[in-house]
Each structure stands twice: as structure tokens, then as C-alpha cells.
Short mmCIF file of C-alpha atoms and ligand atoms in Angstrom, two decimals:
data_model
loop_
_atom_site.label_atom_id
_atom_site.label_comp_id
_atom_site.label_asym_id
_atom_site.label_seq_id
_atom_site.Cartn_x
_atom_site.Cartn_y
_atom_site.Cartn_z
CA UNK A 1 17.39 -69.45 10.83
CA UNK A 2 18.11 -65.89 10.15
CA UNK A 3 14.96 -63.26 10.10
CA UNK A 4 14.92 -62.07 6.91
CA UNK A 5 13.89 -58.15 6.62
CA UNK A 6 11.04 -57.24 4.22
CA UNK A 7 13.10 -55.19 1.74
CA UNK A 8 12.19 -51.49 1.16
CA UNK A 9 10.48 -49.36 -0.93
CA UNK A 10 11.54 -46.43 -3.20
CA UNK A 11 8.59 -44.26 -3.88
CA UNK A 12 8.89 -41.95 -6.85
CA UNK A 13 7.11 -38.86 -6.21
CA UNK A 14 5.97 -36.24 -8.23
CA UNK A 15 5.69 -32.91 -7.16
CA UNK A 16 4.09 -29.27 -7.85
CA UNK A 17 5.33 -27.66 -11.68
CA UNK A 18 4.59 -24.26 -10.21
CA UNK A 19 0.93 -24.51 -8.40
CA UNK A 20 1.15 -25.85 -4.99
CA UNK A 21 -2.21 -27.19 -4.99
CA UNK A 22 -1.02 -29.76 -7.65
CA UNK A 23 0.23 -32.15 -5.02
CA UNK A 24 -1.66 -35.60 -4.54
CA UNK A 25 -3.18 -36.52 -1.35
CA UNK A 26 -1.05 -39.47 -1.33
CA UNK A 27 2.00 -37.50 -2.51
CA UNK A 28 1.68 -35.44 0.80
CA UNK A 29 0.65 -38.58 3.24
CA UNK A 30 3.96 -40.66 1.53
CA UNK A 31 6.31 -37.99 2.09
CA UNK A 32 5.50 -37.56 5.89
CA UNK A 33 5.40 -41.58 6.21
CA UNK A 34 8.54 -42.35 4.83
CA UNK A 35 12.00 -42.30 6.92
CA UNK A 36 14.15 -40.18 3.71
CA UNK A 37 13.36 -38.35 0.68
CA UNK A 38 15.87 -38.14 -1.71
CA UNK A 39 15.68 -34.37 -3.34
CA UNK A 40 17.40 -33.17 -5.88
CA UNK A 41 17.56 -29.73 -4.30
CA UNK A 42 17.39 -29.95 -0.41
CA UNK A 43 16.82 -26.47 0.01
CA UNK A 44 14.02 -26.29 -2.79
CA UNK A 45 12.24 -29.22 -1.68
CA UNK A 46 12.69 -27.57 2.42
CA UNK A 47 10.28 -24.76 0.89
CA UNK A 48 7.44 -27.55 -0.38
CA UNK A 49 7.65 -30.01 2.82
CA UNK A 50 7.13 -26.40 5.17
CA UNK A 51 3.98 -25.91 3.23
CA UNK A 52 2.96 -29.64 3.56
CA UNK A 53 3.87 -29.33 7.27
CA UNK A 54 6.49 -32.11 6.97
CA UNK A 55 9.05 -32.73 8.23
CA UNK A 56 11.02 -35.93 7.49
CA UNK A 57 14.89 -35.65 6.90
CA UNK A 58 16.31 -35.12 3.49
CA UNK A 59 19.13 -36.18 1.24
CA UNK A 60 20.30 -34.22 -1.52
CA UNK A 61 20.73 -36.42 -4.99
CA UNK A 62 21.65 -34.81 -8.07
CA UNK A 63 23.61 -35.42 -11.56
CA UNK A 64 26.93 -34.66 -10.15
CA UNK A 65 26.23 -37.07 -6.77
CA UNK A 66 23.88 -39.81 -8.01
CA UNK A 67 26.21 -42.62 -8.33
CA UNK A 68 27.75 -41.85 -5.00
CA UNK A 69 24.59 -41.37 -2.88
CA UNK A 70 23.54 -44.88 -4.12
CA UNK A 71 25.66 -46.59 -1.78
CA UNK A 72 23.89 -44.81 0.75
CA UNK A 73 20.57 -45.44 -0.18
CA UNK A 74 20.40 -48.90 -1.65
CA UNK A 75 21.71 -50.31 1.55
CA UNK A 76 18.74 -48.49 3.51
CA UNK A 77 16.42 -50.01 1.15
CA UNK A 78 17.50 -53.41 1.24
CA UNK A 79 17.56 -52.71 5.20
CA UNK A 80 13.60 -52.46 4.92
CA UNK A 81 13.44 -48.50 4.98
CA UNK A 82 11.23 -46.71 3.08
CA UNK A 83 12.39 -43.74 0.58
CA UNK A 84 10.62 -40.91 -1.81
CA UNK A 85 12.64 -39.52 -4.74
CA UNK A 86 11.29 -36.32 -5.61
CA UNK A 87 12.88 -33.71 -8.04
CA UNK A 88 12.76 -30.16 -7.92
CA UNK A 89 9.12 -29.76 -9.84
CA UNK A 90 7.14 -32.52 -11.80
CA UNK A 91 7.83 -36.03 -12.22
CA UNK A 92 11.49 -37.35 -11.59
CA UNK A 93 13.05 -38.95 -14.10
CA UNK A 94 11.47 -37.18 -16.68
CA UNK A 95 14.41 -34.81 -17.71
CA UNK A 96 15.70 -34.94 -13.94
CA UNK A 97 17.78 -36.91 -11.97
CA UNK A 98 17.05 -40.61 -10.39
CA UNK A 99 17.29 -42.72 -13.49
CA UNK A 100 20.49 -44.66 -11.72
CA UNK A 101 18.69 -44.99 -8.97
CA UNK A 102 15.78 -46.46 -9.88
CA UNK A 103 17.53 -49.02 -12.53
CA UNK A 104 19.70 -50.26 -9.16
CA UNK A 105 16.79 -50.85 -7.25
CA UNK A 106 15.28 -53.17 -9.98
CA UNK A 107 18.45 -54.95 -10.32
CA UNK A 108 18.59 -55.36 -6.67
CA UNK A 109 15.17 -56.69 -6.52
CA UNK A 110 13.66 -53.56 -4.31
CA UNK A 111 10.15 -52.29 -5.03
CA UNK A 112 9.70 -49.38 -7.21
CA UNK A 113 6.69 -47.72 -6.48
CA UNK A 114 5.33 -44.66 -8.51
CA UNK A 115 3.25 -41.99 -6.83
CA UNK A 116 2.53 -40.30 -10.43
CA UNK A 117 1.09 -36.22 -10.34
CA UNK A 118 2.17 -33.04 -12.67
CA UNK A 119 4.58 -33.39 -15.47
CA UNK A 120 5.04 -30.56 -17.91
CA UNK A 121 5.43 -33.13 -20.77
CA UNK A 122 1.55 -34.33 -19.92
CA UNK A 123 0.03 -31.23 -19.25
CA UNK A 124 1.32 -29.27 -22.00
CA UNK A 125 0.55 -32.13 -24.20
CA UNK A 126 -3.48 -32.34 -22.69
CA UNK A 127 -3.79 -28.13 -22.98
CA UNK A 128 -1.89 -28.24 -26.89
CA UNK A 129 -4.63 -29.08 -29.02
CA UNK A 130 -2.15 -31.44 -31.09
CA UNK A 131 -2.94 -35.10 -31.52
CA UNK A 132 -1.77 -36.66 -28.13
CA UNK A 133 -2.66 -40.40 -29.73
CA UNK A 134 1.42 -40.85 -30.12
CA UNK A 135 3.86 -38.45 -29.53
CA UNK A 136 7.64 -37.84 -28.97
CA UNK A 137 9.41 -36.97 -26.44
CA UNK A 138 12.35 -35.49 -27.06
CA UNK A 139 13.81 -33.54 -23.46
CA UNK A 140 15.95 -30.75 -24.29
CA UNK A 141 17.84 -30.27 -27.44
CA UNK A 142 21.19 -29.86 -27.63
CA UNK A 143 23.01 -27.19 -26.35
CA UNK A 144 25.17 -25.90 -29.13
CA UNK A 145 23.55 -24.27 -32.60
CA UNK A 146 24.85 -27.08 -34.74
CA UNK A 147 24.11 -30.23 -32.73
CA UNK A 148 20.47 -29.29 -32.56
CA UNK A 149 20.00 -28.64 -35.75
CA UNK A 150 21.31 -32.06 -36.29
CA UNK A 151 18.71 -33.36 -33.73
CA UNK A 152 15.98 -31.40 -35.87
CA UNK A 153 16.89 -32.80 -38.79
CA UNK A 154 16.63 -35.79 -37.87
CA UNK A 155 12.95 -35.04 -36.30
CA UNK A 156 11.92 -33.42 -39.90
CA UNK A 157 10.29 -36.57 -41.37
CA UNK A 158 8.87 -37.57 -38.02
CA UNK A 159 4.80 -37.71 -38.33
CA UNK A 160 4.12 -37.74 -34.51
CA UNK A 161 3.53 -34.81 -32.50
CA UNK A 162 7.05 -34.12 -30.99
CA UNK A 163 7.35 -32.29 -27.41
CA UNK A 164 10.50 -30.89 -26.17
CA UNK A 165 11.76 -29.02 -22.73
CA UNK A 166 13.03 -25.40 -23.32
CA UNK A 167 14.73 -22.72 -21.39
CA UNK A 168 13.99 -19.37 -21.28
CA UNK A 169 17.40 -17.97 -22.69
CA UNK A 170 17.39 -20.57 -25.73
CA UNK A 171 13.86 -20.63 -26.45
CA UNK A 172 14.28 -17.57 -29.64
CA UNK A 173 17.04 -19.84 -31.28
CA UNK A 174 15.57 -23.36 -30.66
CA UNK A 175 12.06 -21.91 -32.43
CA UNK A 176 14.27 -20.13 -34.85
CA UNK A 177 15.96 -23.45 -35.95
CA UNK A 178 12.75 -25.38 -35.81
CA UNK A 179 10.90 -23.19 -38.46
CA UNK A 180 14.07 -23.20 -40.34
CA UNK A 181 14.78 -27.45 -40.07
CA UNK A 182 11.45 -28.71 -39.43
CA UNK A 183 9.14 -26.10 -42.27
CA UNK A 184 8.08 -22.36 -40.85
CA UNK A 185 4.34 -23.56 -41.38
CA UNK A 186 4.50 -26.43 -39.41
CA UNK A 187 1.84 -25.84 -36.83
CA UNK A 188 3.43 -25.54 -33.53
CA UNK A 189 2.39 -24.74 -29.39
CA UNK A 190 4.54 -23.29 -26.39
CA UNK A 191 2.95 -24.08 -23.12
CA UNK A 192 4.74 -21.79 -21.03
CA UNK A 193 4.39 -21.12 -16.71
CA UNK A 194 1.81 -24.04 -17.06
CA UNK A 195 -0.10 -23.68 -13.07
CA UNK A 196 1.50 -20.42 -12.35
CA UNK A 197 0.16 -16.73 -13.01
CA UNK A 198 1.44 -16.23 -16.67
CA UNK A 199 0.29 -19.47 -17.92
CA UNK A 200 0.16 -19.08 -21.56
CA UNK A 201 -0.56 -21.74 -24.14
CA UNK A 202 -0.26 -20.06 -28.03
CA UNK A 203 -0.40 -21.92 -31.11
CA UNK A 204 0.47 -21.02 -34.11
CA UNK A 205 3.00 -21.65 -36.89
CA UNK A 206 6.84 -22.05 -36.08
CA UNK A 207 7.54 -18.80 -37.79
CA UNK A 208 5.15 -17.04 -36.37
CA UNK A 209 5.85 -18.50 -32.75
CA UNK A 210 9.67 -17.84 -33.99
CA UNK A 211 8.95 -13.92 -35.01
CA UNK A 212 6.81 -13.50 -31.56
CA UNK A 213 9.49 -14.93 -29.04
CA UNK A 214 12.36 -12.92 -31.00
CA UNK A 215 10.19 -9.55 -30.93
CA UNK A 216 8.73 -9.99 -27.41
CA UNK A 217 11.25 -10.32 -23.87
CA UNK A 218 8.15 -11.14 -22.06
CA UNK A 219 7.56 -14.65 -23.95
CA UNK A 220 11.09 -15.77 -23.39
CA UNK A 221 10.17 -15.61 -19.54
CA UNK A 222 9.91 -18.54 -17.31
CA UNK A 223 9.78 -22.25 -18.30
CA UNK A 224 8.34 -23.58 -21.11
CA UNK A 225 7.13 -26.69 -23.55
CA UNK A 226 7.29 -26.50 -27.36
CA UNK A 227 5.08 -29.16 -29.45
CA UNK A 228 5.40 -29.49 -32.76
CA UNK A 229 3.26 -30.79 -35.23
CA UNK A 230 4.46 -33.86 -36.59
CA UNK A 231 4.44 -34.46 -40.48
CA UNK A 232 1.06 -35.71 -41.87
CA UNK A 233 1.13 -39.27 -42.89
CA UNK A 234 1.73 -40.08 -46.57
CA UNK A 235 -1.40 -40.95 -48.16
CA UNK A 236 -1.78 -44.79 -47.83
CA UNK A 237 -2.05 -44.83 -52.13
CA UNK A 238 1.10 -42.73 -52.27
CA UNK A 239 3.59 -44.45 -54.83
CA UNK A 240 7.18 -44.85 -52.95
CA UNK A 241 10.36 -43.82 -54.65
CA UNK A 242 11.02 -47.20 -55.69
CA UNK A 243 7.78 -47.58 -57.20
CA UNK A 244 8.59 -44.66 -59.53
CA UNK A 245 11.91 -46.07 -60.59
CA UNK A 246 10.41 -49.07 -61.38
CA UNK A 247 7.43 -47.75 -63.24
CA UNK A 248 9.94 -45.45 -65.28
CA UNK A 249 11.84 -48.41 -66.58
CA UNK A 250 9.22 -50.74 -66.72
CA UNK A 251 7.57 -48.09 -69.20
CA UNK A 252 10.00 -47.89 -71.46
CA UNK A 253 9.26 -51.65 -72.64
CA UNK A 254 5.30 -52.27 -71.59
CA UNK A 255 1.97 -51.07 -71.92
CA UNK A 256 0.80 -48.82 -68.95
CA UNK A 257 -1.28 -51.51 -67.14
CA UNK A 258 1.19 -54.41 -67.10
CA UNK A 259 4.38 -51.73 -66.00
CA UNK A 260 2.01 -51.31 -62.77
CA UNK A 261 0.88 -54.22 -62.17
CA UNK A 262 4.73 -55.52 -62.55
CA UNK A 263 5.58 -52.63 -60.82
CA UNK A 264 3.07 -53.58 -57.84
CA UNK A 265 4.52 -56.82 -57.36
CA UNK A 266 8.37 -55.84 -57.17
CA UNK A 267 7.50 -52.88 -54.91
CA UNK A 268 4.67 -53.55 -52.84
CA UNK A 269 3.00 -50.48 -53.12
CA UNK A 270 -0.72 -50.68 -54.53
CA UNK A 271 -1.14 -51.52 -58.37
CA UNK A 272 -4.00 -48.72 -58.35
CA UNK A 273 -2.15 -45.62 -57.28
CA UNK A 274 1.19 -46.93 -59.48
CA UNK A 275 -1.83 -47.39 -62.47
CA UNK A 276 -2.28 -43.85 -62.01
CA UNK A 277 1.28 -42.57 -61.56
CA UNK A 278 1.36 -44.30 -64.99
CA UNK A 279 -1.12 -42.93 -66.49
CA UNK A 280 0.13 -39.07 -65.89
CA UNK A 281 3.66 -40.29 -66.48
CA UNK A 282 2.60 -41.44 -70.32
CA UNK A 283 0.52 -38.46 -71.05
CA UNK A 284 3.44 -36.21 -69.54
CA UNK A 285 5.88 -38.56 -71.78
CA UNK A 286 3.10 -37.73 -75.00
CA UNK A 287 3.13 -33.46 -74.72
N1 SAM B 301 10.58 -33.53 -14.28
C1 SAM B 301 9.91 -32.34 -14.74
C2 SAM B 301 8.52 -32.70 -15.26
O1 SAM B 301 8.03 -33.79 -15.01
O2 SAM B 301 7.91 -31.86 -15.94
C3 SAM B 301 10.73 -31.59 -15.76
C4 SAM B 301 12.07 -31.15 -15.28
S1 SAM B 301 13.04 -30.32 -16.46
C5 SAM B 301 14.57 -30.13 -15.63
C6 SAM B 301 12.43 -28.67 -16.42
C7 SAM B 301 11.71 -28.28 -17.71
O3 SAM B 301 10.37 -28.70 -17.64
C8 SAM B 301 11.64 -26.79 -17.96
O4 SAM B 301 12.81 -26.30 -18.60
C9 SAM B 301 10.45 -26.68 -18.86
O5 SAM B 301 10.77 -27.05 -20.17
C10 SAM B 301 9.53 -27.76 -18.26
N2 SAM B 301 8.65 -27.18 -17.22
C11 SAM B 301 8.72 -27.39 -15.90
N3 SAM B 301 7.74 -26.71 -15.28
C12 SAM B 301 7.04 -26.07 -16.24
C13 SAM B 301 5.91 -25.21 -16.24
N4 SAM B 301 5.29 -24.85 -15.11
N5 SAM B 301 5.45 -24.74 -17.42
C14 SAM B 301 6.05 -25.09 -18.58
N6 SAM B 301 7.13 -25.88 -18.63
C15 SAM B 301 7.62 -26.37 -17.49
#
């Protein structure tokens, strides 16, 4: 009988957003433990492991050679080694490569292992002052003028905070399409050099964050995370637009009080609020 080898494990590490100090003990201990780490930029990743004082070998896996460098790794793993994944800053995965990765390993049956630190999504999220009960996250927007306000638009009616990636030479049109897609007084946050020197969190409304970034180089610097405020929720006694159709036909034949209780039952939405919507309907109707 054959000795099987206790498979691997692929630890997903996340590293520094700009402050070295923001690695985990356990970040630091895995990465000197394991036999590879798998970096999205060798040379940038070089830089972090000198200041750790480590020095295990590294592989370089990025968008363009992901697919390709799993046929190196997955056969290590499934030969018992043990791997990191790290990206160039944060969590990877989040808006970074290792997403093929990771989904081989499951279907291979090789332990996934997080080792979870800094992501700019979570700590400009816990610094925003927006709700953080549910949010979404939406990356980066699309590249071209007319695809992201197509993205936006489809984010207007959204009533969770929403959180999207930026770059510095797209942030003035990305906060100019917001205010214009989205509402110019939508209360809004960019959480920009988060752990580094200019750390800057500003709220304010998107067309006054808009009308800062345009007038001022200095905010467009660096990397940064714009939250938006998401819509507030309609008012659980708000009548739906079906529930106004109805109600206007079903007034044109019956009293107020039976067109919304009638109007209740087709639609759903509460007999009360429609009562009301009636009510200012018929004395609109009467002027
Ligand atoms: N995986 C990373 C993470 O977990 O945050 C994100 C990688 S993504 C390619 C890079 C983007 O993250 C930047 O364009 C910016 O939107 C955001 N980001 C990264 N570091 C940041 C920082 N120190 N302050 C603000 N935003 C940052």
C-alpha cells in the first residue's frame, strides 16, 4: 500500500496597505515557514520580506500568468508543500489576483487557509462614518466615461452604503459622474493613503467632494476609497406604483375606504397608507 502524502496548504496572506506595522504576527511567522509565496509582484513583495527578515523563495503570479503558474503550483500543493499568496498590499483577492487559484485548490480538494489583516475596503469602511451594517462592494468602475456611468446607474436606487476602489488619475471624473448619476447631495467619503502620512478621510456631499478633487492636485494623490451613501429606505407605509394605479381606477367607481381596502388586497401594500393616498387624491380630485 502506497503512502499517501498529507496534501498542502495554500495560505492567503494579507499584507501592509501602506504602514508596515500592519502585518500580523502570524502573517510574518507563515511567510518564513512556508517553502513558496506566490506574489504578485516579486520585486515589491522582495522589499516587505527584507523588512520581515525573510527569506523564503518567491514566485511571481499575476493577471497575465495566473492560469499558467497553476500548473506549477497545484502540483506542489497536492505534493504536501506549503504556499502563501500574497498581493502587492492588502488582502488578495480583493481586487487582485489569486481568484483562479484559490477556486482550483477547492476543486482539487487542497486546504485553503486565510491569514486575514488590512484591506482598504474594511478600513475605509470602519474610519467612514457610513452605516457598515450592509454594504456594497463594487471594485473599480469601469474604465471608459460611458460604461461607468452605466455601472452608476445602475447603483442609483441602491439603499446600501456602496464602496468602490479608485485611482488617482480617474478619481475627478468618477466623483464627477457620481454626483451627476447617483444625486450631488448624496452624502459621500474618500478614504485616501489610509496608514501612510497623508491619510485623509473627508466627508461630505458628492458635489462638494466632486468640486474639491477637481480644484485641488493634492487630493487626486495616492490611492484612495470612495463610499457612498446608499439611498434611504422607502418608508415601510410608502404606497408602491401599483398601488396608485390601482387606487386611481378603483376611485373612479368606489367610495374612498373600499378603493383602499380593494386596493390593499390586489397590491399588498398597507390599506392605511393607500387610505391616505386616497384621501389627498379625492380632495386634490374636489379643488
Ligand atoms: N487587495 C487590496 C486590498 O485588500 O485593499 C486592494 C488592491 S487594489 C489593486 C488597489 C486599490 O485599493 C487602490 O486603487 C485603492 O483604491 C485601494 N487602496 C489600497 N491601499 C490603499 C490605501 N492605503 N488607502 C486608500 N486606498 C487604498
Amino acid at each position: 500500500m502506497g503512502v499517501s502524502i498529507e496534501p498542502g496548504v495554500l495560505y492567503v496572506v494579507a499584507t501592509p496597505i501602506g504602514n508596515l506595522e500592519d502585518i500580523t504576527a502570524r502573517a510574518r511567522r507563515l511567510l518564513g515557514e512556508v517553502e513558496l509565496i506566490a506574489a504578485e509582484d516579486t520585486r515589491h513583495t522582495r522589499a516587505l520580506l527584507a523588512h520581515l527578515g525573510v527569506s523564503t523563495p518567491l514566485l511571481s503570479l499575476h493577471e497575465h500568468n495566473e492560469r499558467e503558474r497553476l500548473a506549477r503550483l497545484v502540483p506542489r500543493l497536492e505534493g504536501g508543500a506549503r504556499i502563501a499568496l500574497v498581493s502587492d498590499a492588502g488582502t488578495p483577492l480583493i481586487s487582485d489576483p489569486g481568484f483562479a487559484l484559490v477556486r482550483e485548490c477547492h476543486r482539487r480538494g487542497i486546504r485553503v487557509s486565510p491569514v486575514p489583516g488590512p484591506s482598504a475596503l474594511t478600513a475605509a469602511l470602519s474610519a467612514s462614518g457610513l452605516p457598515t451594517d450592509r454594504f456594497r462592494f463594487e471594485g473599480f468602475l469601469p474604465r471608459t466615461a460611458d460604461a461607468r456611468r452605466a455601472r452608476l446607474l445602475e447603483l442609483a436606487a441602491e439603499t446600501v452604503t456602496l464602496v468602490f476602489y479608485e485611482s488617482a488619475h480617474r478619481i475627478a471624473a468618477s466623483l464627477a459622474d457620481m454626483a451627476a448619476t447617483l444625486g450631488g447631495d448624496r452624502q459621500a467619503v474618500i478614504a485616501r493613503e489610509l496608514t501612510k502620512r497623508f491619510e485623509t478621510v473627508r466627508a461630505a456631499s458628492l458635489a462638494a467632494l466632486a468640486e474639491a478633487v477637481a480644484a485641488d492636485a493634492e487630493q487626486r494623490l495616492g490611492e484612495m476609497v470612495v463610499l457612498v451613501d446608499g439611498l434611504p429606505p422607502p418608508a415601510s407605509d410608502a404606497v408602491s406604483p401599483a398601488g396608485l394605479r390601482a387606487l386611481a381606477i378603483l376611485l373612479e367607481e368606489l367610495p374612498v375606504k373600499q378603493a383602499a381596502a380593494l386596493a390593499a388586497r390586489l397590491t399588498g401594500d398597507a390599506r392605511n397608507a393607500l387610505y391616505r393616498a386616497a384621501l389627498a387624491r379625492r380632495e386634490f380630485d374636489d379643488r
